[in-house]
Short mmCIF file of C-alpha atoms and ligand atoms in Angstrom, two decimals:
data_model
loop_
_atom_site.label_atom_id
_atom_site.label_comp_id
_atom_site.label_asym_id
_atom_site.label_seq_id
_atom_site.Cartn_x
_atom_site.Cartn_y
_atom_site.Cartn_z
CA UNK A 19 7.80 17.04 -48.01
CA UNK A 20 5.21 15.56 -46.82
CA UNK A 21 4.84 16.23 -42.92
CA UNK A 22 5.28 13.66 -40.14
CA UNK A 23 2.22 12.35 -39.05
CA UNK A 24 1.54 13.34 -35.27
CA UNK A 25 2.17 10.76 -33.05
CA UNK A 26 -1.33 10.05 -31.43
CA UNK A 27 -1.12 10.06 -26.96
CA UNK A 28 -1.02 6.70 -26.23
CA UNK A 29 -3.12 5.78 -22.78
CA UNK A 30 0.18 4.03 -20.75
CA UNK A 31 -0.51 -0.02 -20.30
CA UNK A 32 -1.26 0.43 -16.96
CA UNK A 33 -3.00 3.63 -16.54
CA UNK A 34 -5.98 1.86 -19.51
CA UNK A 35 -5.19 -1.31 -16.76
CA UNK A 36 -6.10 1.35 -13.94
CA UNK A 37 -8.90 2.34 -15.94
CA UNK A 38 -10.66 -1.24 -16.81
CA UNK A 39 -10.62 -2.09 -12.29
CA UNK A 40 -13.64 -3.76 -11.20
CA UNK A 41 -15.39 -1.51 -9.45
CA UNK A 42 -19.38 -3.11 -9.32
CA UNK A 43 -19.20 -5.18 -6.17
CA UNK A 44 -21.63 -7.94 -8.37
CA UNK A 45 -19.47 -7.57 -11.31
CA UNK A 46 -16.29 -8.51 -9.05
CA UNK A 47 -18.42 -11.53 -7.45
CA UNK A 48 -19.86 -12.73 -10.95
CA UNK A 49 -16.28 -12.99 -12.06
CA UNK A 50 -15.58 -15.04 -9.44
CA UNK A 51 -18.97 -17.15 -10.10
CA UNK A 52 -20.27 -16.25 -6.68
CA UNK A 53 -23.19 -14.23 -7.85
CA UNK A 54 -25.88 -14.13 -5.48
CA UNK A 55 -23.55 -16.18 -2.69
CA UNK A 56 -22.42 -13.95 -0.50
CA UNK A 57 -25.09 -12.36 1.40
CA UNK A 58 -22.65 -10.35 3.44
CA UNK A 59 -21.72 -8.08 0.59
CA UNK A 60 -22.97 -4.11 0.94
CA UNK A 61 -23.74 -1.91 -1.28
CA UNK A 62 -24.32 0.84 1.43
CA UNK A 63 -20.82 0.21 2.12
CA UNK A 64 -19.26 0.59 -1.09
CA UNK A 65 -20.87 3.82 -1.12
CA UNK A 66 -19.07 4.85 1.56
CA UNK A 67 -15.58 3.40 -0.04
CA UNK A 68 -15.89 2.28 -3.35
CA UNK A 69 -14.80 -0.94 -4.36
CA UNK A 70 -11.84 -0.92 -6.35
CA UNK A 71 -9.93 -4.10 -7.42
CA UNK A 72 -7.40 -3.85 -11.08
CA UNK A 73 -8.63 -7.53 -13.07
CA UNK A 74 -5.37 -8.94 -12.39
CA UNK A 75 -5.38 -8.28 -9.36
CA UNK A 76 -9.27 -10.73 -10.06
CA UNK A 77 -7.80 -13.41 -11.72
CA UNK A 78 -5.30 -14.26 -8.92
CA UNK A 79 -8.41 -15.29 -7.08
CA UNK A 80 -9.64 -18.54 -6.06
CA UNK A 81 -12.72 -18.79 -8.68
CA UNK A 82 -16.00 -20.09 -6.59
CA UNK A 83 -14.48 -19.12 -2.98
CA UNK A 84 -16.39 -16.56 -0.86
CA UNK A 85 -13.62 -17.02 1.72
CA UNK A 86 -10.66 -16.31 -0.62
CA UNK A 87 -8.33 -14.24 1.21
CA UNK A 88 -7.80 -11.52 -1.80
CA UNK A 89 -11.82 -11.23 -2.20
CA UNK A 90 -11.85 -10.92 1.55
CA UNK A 91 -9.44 -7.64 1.32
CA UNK A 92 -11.27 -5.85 -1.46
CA UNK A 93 -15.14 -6.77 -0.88
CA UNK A 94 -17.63 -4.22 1.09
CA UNK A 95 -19.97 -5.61 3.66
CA UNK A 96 -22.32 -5.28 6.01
CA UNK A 97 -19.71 -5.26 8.95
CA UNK A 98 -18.35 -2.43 8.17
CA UNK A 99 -21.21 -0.18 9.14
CA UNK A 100 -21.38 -1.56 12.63
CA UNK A 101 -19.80 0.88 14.85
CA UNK A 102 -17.43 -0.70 17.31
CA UNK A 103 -16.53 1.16 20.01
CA UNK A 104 -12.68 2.18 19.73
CA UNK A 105 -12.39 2.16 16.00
CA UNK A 106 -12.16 5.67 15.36
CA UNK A 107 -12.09 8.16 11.82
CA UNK A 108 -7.80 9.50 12.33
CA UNK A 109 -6.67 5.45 14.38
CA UNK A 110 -2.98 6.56 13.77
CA UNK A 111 -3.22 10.82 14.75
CA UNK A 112 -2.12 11.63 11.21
CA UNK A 113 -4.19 14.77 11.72
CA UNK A 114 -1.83 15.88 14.64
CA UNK A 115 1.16 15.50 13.00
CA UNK A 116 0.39 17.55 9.59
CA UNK A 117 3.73 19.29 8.75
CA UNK A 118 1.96 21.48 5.67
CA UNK A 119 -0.13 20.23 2.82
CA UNK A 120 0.23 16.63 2.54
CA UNK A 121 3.60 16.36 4.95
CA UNK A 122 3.42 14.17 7.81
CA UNK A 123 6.26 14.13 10.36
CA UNK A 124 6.18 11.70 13.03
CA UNK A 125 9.56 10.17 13.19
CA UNK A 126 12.99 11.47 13.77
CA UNK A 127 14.81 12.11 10.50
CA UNK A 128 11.87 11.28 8.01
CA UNK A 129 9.13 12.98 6.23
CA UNK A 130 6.19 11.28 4.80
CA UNK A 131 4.56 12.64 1.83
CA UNK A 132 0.86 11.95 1.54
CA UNK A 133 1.72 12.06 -2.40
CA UNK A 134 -1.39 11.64 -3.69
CA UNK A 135 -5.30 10.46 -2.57
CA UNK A 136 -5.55 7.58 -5.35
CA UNK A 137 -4.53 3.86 -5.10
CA UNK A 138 -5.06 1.49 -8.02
CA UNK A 139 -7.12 -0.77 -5.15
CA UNK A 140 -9.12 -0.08 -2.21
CA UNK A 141 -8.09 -2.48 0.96
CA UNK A 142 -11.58 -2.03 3.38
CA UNK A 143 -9.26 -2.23 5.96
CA UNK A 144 -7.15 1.02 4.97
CA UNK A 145 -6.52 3.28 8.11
CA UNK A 146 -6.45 6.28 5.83
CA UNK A 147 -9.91 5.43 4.33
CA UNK A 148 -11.09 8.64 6.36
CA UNK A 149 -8.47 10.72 5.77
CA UNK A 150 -9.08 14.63 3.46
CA UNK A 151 -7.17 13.24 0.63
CA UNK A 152 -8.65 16.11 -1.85
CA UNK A 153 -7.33 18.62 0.31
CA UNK A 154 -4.13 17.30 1.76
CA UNK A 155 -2.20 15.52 -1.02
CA UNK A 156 1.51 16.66 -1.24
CA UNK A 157 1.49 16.90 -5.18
CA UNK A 158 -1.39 18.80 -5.60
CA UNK A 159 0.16 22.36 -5.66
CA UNK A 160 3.44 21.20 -7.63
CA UNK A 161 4.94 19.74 -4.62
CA UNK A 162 5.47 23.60 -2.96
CA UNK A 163 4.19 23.07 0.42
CA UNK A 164 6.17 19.51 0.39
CA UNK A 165 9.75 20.90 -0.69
CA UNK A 166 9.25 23.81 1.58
CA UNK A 167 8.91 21.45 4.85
CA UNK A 168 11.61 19.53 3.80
CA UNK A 169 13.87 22.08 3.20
CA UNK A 170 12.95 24.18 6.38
CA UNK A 171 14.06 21.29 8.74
CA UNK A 172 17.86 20.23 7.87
CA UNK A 173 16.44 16.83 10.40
CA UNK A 174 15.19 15.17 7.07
CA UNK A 175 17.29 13.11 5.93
CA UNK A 176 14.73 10.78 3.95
CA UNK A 177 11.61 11.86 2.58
CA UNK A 178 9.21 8.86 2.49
CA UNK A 179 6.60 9.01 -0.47
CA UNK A 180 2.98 6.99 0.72
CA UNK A 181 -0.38 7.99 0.35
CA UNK A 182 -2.44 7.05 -1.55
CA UNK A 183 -0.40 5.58 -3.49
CA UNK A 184 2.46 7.34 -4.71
CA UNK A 185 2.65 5.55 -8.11
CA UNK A 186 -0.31 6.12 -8.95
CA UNK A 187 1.08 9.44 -10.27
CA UNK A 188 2.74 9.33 -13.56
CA UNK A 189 6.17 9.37 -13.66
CA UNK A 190 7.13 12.78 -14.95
CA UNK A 191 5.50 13.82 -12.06
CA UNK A 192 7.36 11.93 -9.79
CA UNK A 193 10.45 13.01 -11.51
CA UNK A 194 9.36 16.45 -10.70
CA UNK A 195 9.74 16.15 -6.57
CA UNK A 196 12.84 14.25 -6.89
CA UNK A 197 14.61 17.06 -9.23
CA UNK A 198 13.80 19.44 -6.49
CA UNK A 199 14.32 16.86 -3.77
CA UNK A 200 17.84 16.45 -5.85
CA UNK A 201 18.64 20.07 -4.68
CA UNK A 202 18.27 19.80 -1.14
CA UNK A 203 21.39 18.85 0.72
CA UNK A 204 20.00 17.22 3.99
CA UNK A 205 17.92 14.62 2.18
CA UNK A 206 19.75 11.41 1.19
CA UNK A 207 17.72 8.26 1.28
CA UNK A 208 14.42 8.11 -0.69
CA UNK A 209 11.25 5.66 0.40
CA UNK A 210 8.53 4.31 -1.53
CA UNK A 211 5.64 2.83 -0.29
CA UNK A 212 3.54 0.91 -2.58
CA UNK A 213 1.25 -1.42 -3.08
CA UNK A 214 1.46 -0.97 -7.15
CA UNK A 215 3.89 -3.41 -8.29
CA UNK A 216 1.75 -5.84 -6.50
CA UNK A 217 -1.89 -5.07 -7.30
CA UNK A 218 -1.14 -3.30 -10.91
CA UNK A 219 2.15 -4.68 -11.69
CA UNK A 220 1.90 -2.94 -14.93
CA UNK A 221 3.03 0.48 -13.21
CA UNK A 222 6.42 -0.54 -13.22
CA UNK A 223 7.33 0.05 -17.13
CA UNK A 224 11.09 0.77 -18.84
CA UNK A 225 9.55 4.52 -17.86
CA UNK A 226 9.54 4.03 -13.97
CA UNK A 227 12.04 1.88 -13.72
CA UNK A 228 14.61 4.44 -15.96
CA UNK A 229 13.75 7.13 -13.59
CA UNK A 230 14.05 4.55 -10.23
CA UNK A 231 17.73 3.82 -11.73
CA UNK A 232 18.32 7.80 -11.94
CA UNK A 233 18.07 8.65 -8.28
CA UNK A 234 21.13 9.88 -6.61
CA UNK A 235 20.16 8.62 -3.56
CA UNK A 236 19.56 4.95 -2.09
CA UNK A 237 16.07 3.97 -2.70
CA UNK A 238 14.12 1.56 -0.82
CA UNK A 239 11.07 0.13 -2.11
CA UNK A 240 8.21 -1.35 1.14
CA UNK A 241 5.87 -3.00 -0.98
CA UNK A 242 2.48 -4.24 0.48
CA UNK A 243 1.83 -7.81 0.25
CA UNK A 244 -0.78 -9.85 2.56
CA UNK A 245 -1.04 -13.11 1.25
CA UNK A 246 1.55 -15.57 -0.56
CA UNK A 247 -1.51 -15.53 -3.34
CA UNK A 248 -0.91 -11.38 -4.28
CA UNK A 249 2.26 -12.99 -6.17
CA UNK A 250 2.48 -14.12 -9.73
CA UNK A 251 4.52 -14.26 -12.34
CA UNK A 252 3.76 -10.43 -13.76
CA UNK A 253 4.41 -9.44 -10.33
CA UNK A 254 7.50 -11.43 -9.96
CA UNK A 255 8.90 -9.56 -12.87
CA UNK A 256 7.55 -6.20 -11.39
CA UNK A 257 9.55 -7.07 -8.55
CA UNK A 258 12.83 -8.01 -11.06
CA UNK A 259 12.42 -4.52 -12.03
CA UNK A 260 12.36 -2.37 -9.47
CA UNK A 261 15.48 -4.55 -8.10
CA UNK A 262 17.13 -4.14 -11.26
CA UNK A 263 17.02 -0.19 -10.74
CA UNK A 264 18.84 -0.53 -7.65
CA UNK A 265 15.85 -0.41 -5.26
CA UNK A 266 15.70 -2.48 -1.91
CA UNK A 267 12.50 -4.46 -1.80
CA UNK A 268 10.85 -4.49 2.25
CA UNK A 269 7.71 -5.76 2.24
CA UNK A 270 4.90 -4.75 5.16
CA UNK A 271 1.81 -6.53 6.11
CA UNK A 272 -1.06 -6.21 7.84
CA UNK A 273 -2.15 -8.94 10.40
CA UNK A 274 -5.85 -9.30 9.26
CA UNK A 275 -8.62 -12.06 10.42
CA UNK A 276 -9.75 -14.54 7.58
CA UNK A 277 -6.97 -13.03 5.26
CA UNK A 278 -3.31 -13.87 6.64
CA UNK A 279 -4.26 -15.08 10.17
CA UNK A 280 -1.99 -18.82 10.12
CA UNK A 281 1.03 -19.41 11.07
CA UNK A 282 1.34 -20.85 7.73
CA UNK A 283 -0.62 -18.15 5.59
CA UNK A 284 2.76 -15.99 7.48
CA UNK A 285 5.34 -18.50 6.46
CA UNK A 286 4.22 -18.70 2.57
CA UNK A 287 4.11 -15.02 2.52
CA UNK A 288 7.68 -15.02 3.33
CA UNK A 289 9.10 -17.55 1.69
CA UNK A 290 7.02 -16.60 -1.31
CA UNK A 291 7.71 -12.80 -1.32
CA UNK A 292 11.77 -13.90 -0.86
CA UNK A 293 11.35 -16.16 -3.99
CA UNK A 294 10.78 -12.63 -5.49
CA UNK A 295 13.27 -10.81 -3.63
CA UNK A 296 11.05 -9.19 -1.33
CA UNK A 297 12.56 -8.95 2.93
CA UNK A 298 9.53 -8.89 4.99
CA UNK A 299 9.98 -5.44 7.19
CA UNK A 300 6.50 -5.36 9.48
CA UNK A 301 3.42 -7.08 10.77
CA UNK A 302 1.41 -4.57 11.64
CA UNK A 303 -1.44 -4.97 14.09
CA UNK A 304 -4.24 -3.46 12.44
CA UNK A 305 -5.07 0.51 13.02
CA UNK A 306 -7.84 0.47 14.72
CA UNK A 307 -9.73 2.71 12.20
CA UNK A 308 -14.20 2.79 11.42
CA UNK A 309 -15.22 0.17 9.68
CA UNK A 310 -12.23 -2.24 9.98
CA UNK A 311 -13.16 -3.94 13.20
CA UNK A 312 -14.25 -7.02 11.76
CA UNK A 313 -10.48 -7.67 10.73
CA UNK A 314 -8.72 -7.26 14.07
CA UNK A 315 -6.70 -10.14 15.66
CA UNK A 316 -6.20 -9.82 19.32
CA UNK A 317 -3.08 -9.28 20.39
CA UNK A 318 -2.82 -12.50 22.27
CA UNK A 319 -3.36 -14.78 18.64
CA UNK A 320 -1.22 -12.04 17.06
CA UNK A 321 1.83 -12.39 19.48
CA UNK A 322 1.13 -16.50 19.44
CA UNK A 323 1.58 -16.64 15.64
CA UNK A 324 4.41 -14.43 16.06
CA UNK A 325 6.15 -16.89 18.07
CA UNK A 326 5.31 -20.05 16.30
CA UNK A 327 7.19 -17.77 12.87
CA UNK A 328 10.14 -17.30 14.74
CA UNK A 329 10.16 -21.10 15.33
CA UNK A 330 9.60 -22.32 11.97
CA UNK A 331 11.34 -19.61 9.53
CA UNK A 332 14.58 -18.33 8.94
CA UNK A 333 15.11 -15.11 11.53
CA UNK A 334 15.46 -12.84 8.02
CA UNK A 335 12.16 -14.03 6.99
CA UNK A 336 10.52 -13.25 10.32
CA UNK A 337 8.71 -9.46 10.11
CA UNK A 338 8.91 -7.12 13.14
CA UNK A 339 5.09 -7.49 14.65
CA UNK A 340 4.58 -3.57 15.42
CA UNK A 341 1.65 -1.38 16.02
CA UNK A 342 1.04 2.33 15.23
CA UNK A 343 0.38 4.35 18.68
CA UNK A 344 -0.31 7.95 18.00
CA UNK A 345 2.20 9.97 19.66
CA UNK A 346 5.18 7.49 19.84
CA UNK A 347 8.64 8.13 18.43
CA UNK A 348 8.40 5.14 16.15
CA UNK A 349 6.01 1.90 15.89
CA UNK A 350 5.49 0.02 18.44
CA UNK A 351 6.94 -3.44 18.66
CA UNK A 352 4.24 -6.08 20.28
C1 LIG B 414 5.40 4.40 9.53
C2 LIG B 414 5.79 5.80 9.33
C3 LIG B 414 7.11 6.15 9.00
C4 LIG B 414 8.20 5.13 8.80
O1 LIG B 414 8.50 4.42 9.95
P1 LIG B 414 9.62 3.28 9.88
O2 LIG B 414 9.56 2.64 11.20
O3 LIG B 414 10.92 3.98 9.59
O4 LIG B 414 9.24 2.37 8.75
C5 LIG B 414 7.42 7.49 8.87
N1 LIG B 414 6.48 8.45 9.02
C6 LIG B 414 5.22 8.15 9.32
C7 LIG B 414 4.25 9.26 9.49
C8 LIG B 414 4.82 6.82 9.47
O5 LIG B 414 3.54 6.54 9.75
S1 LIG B 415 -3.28 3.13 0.96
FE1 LIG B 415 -2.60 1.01 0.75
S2 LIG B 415 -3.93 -0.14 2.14
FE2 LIG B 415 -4.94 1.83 1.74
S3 LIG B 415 -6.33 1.45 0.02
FE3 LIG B 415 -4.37 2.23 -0.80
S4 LIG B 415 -3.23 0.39 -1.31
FE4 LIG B 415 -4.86 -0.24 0.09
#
């Protein structure tokens, strides 16, 4: 007999895609053939948050723009660094309302899990760019801390997994909360919140979407889409997927200056995350977290655009416009 030749560990697609992301700021702009043009660009801020963007995530760039609204979410400058009064290291008080390792409970009924520190892409305007991820990740220590919050309060009724970016964990490992989540009778609706199948649309393989389809629970998927441009066809069938497995597709956006601030950069993002059967869920007013300043929209322009949606789109394809106000019992509408 001659023996079966071991089958050699594969790297996943997406976790080799993970692995090949830009992350050389002049890399990223000679890709783009804007070497040299964008004076703005820091390096002394990408040491503070390293630039992180997957190459398909690249190529749905506008080659030769400096103004492109994707570039404009991923690149580090010099505006960062400027303090600004008000824009402060924990904008939405996740410190305050720790729950145990990684467990965040603000809101009646739910549980966030801070799943994991890693996304596939870093957004420079990301509230939890501050935030301990090392030590406060819910999956670190096999979920333990997690599953014992949730089981201690009988409240929980649907355990919401963000981060990070909760598929950025492999799937067996995934599989392993929900088993255990599986045996607690309290929880029964499960959460995602994601910006994979949009920036690294490879994540969502026969794998994912086999163990998506196995929940027992009803799953809803809030995906994280700011510009009608995030969308092509890989992440159209990303999107197929997940819906496929049963999932509910919400997506949430962030209001951000020179990205998505038109009334019609808003309407294409609807109508072009529907096309993919995506419901937009929330507009969020940007957490008013270090370095992000130079993205705010005041709240005048934000509540104007607002209005002029309502007038132009269907009402389903109109998000809620909310901010996050430590110490409220849920977001706050504008
Ligand atoms: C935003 C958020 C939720 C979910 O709020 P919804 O309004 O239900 O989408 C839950 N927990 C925390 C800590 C949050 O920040
Ligand atoms: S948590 Fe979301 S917004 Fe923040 S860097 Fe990750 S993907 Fe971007």
């Amino acid at each position: 007999m001659i023996p079966a030749a071991p089958i050699p560990m594969q790297p996943r697609r997406w976790q080799q895609a993970w692995r090949e992301a830009v992350r050389d700021p002049r890399e990223l702009l000679a890709l783009l053939g804007l070497e040299g043009t964008v004076p703005a660009m820091s390096d002394a801020a990408a040491a503070q948050f390293p630039l992180r963007v997957p190459r398909g995530f690249v190529a749905r760039m506008r080659r030769g723009d400096p103004h492109d609204p994707l570039l404009r979410q991923v690149l580090p400058l010099d505006e960062e660094l400027h303090p600004v009064p008000g824009f402060d290291l924990d904008a939405v008080g996740d410190g305050a309302a720790r729950a145990g390792r990684g467990v965040i409970r603000k809101y009646r009924g739910r549980a966030l899990l801070v799943s994991t520190g890693s996304c596939a892409v870093h957004c420079r305007y990301c509230f939890r760019r501050h935030f301990p991820y090392a030590k406060e990740t819910a999956a670190a220590a096999g979920w333990d801390e997690a599953l014992a919050a949730i089981r201690a309060d009988r409240s929980i009724e649907e355990v919401i997994l963000s981060g990070g970016d909760p598929l950025s964990l492999a799937t067996p490992k995934l599989a392993e909360l929900t088993d255990a989540l599986a045996r607690v009778p309290h929880v029964s609706r499960l959460r995602l919140h994601t910006r994979l199948p949009v920036v690294l649309p490879e994540r969502v393989d026969d794998d994912l979407a086999a163990w998506l389809a196995a929940l027992p629970w009803p799953v809803a998927v809030v995906i994280h889409a700011n510009h009608a441009s995030e969308f092509d066809a890989g992440v159209d069938e990303a999107l197929a997927a997940l819906r496929r497995a049963g999932a509910v597709l919400l997506n949430q956006a962030v209001l951000l200056r020179g990205v998505n601030d038109s009334v019609e950069a808003l309407a294409a993002l609807g109508t072009r995350g529907f096309a993919a059967g995506v419901l937009p869920y929330y507009l969020h007013q940007l957490d008013r977290v270090a370095g992000a300043a130079h993205f705010e929209v005041p709240d005048r322009r934000a509540l104007a655009l607002h209005a002029a949606l309502r007038e132009r789109q269907s009402g389903f394809l109109v998000p809620r416009l909310v901010r996050e106000v430590a110490g409220d019992a849920s977001k706050r509408p504008l």
